[in-house]
Amino acid sequence: MSAPNIETIVSLAKRRGFVFPASDIYGGLGSSWDYGSLGVELANNIKQSWWRWLVHERDDIEGLDSSIIQNRLVWKYSGHETTFSDPLVDCRNCKGRFRLDKLQDVNCPKHQSIHPGEDKECDLTEAREFNLMFKTTVGAISSDEDETALAYLRPETAQGIFVNFANVLNTSRRKLPFGIAQIGKAFRNEVTPGNFIFRTREFEQMELEYFCSAEDAPRVMQEFIDEFQKWFNSLGISAENLKLYEQSKEELAHYAERTVDVLYRFFPERDDEEKQFDELMGIANRTDFDLKTHSKKPEDAEGKRINSDSTEDLSYFDEATKQRFYPYVIEPSVGVNRTLLAVLMDAYTEKTNEKGETRVILKLKPELAPIKVAVLPLAKNKPEIVAMAKDLKKQLLPAMRTVYDDTGGIGKLYARQDEIGTPFCVTVDHESLEDEAVTVRDRDTWAQERIKVTELKEYLQKRLSAL
Ligand code: GAP
């Protein structure tokens, strides 16, 4: 089982402290969200899994953390200033503003049952291009119109990688093929954000730019398509909720030769199965566009430099073939927030207890669970039990994230830990003081086992790694 719809997760996320609406006490700010104590842990665990897999476990990828605000010229030569826009239309009747290419995804504000443009009353304007980059100014400026101070919040982390290509290559002494990985915030002034954390104006990306020869690019791309599906599976996302989508020639970005999106079933409630899926990540063959466009040497057909501002040539010299060329780039780009949403949706299950009550269990993989073990005292008014429970928490903590919780009766505490995905609860009771043993309760089966305190850490570590 997984969540029946996103709304179920919105409610759980708010109730249990994963995600809250941002600026809520001032009426919110359209489609902005804050991550609470459990949400930030879950997001960090997803990012750590990605980073460990790509940067630590593989031997061919370097990490990077580049600035959010770069020189404006980065966005001029990347093409974002001229092409990073959506076609906008207004309705003269309902005063709504929509993305022309996404009319089917929204409802008319006046007539909720139809999409904009479907009623004879709809009076849509001609489409005009709306650039999605957030503008800002850098330094003490004389006026907001001062063009020399204009800068942008990055709409993708990728460009920070391309402009650092030579820095990383030279300092790491890498040879092709190799990659540069980066995790960070990106900003887009989306026309129609929505669906909780699925499309927001501020979000986080995990991007890998993998540099290789043109000949190797198709094979490398296919390997990443396969590997990323396996990685999503390792996060607990089931294969039946994932699907690949090959972008058509018309859909491809101007720099891409091929793009395959990995889709997730974010909208299981929709009747049409095709429409249940939407983009979780994209994997693109960006050709040699990026390194060429940021280099000072390449020329156009008329012999004019395509970049008259760059001071660097980002070509690569292959010692083996004695050839100089601009490497191709394969780019797997994943959204942290969409991954977190998919993980929550897939982990969501319901179970009926012996009283016939429905309980929510979040079957998160232990690697992702914000809390691995909760230590609970059966009687919080008994100082010896409380002391033993607190001591156990301290003992377990260096090996696994453990919390102590005495904020309710044992039934309530179990239910809360199930709902936030804690794989094991450890209960200290009156008998524990005598027999130096505790009860370990399994989140998924609710089965309980008595374990000696001296064996507890090893026992939990084994069970956690087996889940
Ligand atoms: N550098 C390539 C790039 O940025 P993209 O398909 O525009 O490609 C990559 O974005 C991923 O970033 C998407 O697959 C999605 O997971 C995430 N993403 C993009 N826009 C988003 C938004 N407005 N809100 C949340 N996540 C977003």
mmCIF file with all atom_site columns, C-alpha atoms and ligand atoms in Angstrom, residues 84 155-158 188 190 197-205 207 209 255 261 279-282 286 331 333-338, ligand 1:
data_model
loop_
_atom_site.group_PDB
_atom_site.id
_atom_site.type_symbol
_atom_site.label_atom_id
_atom_site.label_alt_id
_atom_site.label_comp_id
_atom_site.label_asym_id
_atom_site.label_entity_id
_atom_site.label_seq_id
_atom_site.pdbx_PDB_ins_code
_atom_site.Cartn_x
_atom_site.Cartn_y
_atom_site.Cartn_z
_atom_site.occupancy
_atom_site.B_iso_or_equiv
_atom_site.pdbx_formal_charge
_atom_site.auth_seq_id
_atom_site.auth_comp_id
_atom_site.auth_asym_id
_atom_site.auth_atom_id
_atom_site.pdbx_PDB_model_num
ATOM   1  C CA  . PHE A 1 84  ? 14.379 30.060 -19.419 1.00 0.00 ? 84  PHE A CA  1
ATOM   2  C CA  . PRO A 1 155 ? 17.447 28.352 -11.244 1.00 0.00 ? 155 PRO A CA  1
ATOM   3  C CA  . GLU A 1 156 ? 19.581 25.158 -11.280 1.00 0.00 ? 156 GLU A CA  1
ATOM   4  C CA  . THR A 1 157 ? 22.778 24.133 -9.503  1.00 0.00 ? 157 THR A CA  1
ATOM   5  C CA  . ALA A 1 158 ? 24.299 22.777 -12.738 1.00 0.00 ? 158 ALA A CA  1
ATOM   6  C CA  . ARG A 1 188 ? 12.243 29.524 -10.067 1.00 0.00 ? 188 ARG A CA  1
ATOM   7  C CA  . GLU A 1 190 ? 7.002  29.277 -11.244 1.00 0.00 ? 190 GLU A CA  1
ATOM   8  C CA  . ILE A 1 197 ? 6.150  20.354 -2.219  1.00 0.00 ? 197 ILE A CA  1
ATOM   9  C CA  . PHE A 1 198 ? 5.945  18.977 -5.778  1.00 0.00 ? 198 PHE A CA  1
ATOM   10 C CA  . ARG A 1 199 ? 6.336  22.348 -7.519  1.00 0.00 ? 199 ARG A CA  1
ATOM   11 C CA  . THR A 1 200 ? 7.566  25.275 -5.435  1.00 0.00 ? 200 THR A CA  1
ATOM   12 C CA  . ARG A 1 201 ? 9.482  28.462 -6.136  1.00 0.00 ? 201 ARG A CA  1
ATOM   13 C CA  . GLU A 1 202 ? 12.327 27.529 -3.797  1.00 0.00 ? 202 GLU A CA  1
ATOM   14 C CA  . PHE A 1 203 ? 13.492 23.926 -3.890  1.00 0.00 ? 203 PHE A CA  1
ATOM   15 C CA  . GLU A 1 204 ? 16.583 21.776 -3.622  1.00 0.00 ? 204 GLU A CA  1
ATOM   16 C CA  . GLN A 1 205 ? 18.392 19.809 -6.304  1.00 0.00 ? 205 GLN A CA  1
ATOM   17 C CA  . GLU A 1 207 ? 22.749 17.315 -9.576  1.00 0.00 ? 207 GLU A CA  1
ATOM   18 C CA  . GLU A 1 209 ? 27.340 16.492 -14.204 1.00 0.00 ? 209 GLU A CA  1
ATOM   19 C CA  . TYR A 1 255 ? 21.083 21.969 -25.281 1.00 0.00 ? 255 TYR A CA  1
ATOM   20 C CA  . ASP A 1 261 ? 12.553 11.552 -17.112 1.00 0.00 ? 261 ASP A CA  1
ATOM   21 C CA  . GLU A 1 279 ? 8.488  13.964 -13.081 1.00 0.00 ? 279 GLU A CA  1
ATOM   22 C CA  . LEU A 1 280 ? 10.683 12.920 -10.171 1.00 0.00 ? 280 LEU A CA  1
ATOM   23 C CA  . MET A 1 281 ? 13.999 13.517 -11.949 1.00 0.00 ? 281 MET A CA  1
ATOM   24 C CA  . GLY A 1 282 ? 15.500 14.057 -15.397 1.00 0.00 ? 282 GLY A CA  1
ATOM   25 C CA  . ARG A 1 286 ? 23.598 17.858 -22.644 1.00 0.00 ? 286 ARG A CA  1
ATOM   26 C CA  . GLU A 1 331 ? 23.269 15.053 -16.200 1.00 0.00 ? 331 GLU A CA  1
ATOM   27 C CA  . SER A 1 333 ? 19.185 15.853 -11.859 1.00 0.00 ? 333 SER A CA  1
ATOM   28 C CA  . VAL A 1 334 ? 16.989 14.930 -8.891  1.00 0.00 ? 334 VAL A CA  1
ATOM   29 C CA  . GLY A 1 335 ? 14.738 17.132 -6.769  1.00 0.00 ? 335 GLY A CA  1
ATOM   30 C CA  . VAL A 1 336 ? 15.230 16.593 -3.022  1.00 0.00 ? 336 VAL A CA  1
ATOM   31 C CA  . ASN A 1 337 ? 11.671 17.714 -2.266  1.00 0.00 ? 337 ASN A CA  1
ATOM   32 C CA  . ARG A 1 338 ? 10.040 15.491 -4.870  1.00 0.00 ? 338 ARG A CA  1
HETATM 33 N N1  . GAP B 2 .   ? 19.827 21.099 -14.506 1.00 0.00 ? 1   GAP B N1  1
HETATM 34 C C1  . GAP B 2 .   ? 18.690 20.465 -15.100 1.00 0.00 ? 1   GAP B C1  1
HETATM 35 C C2  . GAP B 2 .   ? 17.431 20.825 -14.440 1.00 0.00 ? 1   GAP B C2  1
HETATM 36 O O1  . GAP B 2 .   ? 17.357 21.698 -13.600 1.00 0.00 ? 1   GAP B O1  1
HETATM 37 P P1  . GAP B 2 .   ? 14.902 20.246 -14.400 1.00 0.00 ? 1   GAP B P1  1
HETATM 38 O O2  . GAP B 2 .   ? 14.170 19.090 -15.029 1.00 0.00 ? 1   GAP B O2  1
HETATM 39 O O3  . GAP B 2 .   ? 14.395 21.607 -14.675 1.00 0.00 ? 1   GAP B O3  1
HETATM 40 O O4  . GAP B 2 .   ? 16.402 20.072 -14.877 1.00 0.00 ? 1   GAP B O4  1
HETATM 41 C C3  . GAP B 2 .   ? 15.496 18.841 -12.298 1.00 0.00 ? 1   GAP B C3  1
HETATM 42 O O5  . GAP B 2 .   ? 14.960 20.024 -12.834 1.00 0.00 ? 1   GAP B O5  1
HETATM 43 C C4  . GAP B 2 .   ? 14.667 18.368 -11.122 1.00 0.00 ? 1   GAP B C4  1
HETATM 44 O O6  . GAP B 2 .   ? 14.525 19.412 -10.162 1.00 0.00 ? 1   GAP B O6  1
HETATM 45 C C5  . GAP B 2 .   ? 13.228 17.977 -11.497 1.00 0.00 ? 1   GAP B C5  1
HETATM 46 O O7  . GAP B 2 .   ? 13.165 16.663 -12.009 1.00 0.00 ? 1   GAP B O7  1
HETATM 47 C C6  . GAP B 2 .   ? 12.539 18.098 -10.156 1.00 0.00 ? 1   GAP B C6  1
HETATM 48 O O8  . GAP B 2 .   ? 12.778 16.961 -9.354  1.00 0.00 ? 1   GAP B O8  1
HETATM 49 C C7  . GAP B 2 .   ? 13.263 19.290 -9.532  1.00 0.00 ? 1   GAP B C7  1
HETATM 50 N N2  . GAP B 2 .   ? 12.466 20.515 -9.752  1.00 0.00 ? 1   GAP B N2  1
HETATM 51 C C8  . GAP B 2 .   ? 12.463 21.315 -10.829 1.00 0.00 ? 1   GAP B C8  1
HETATM 52 N N3  . GAP B 2 .   ? 11.629 22.352 -10.662 1.00 0.00 ? 1   GAP B N3  1
HETATM 53 C C9  . GAP B 2 .   ? 11.075 22.207 -9.447  1.00 0.00 ? 1   GAP B C9  1
HETATM 54 C C10 . GAP B 2 .   ? 10.135 22.966 -8.683  1.00 0.00 ? 1   GAP B C10 1
HETATM 55 N N4  . GAP B 2 .   ? 9.621  24.100 -9.132  1.00 0.00 ? 1   GAP B N4  1
HETATM 56 N N5  . GAP B 2 .   ? 9.782  22.511 -7.457  1.00 0.00 ? 1   GAP B N5  1
HETATM 57 C C11 . GAP B 2 .   ? 10.317 21.368 -6.960  1.00 0.00 ? 1   GAP B C11 1
HETATM 58 N N6  . GAP B 2 .   ? 11.223 20.629 -7.624  1.00 0.00 ? 1   GAP B N6  1
HETATM 59 C C12 . GAP B 2 .   ? 11.606 21.032 -8.861  1.00 0.00 ? 1   GAP B C12 1
#
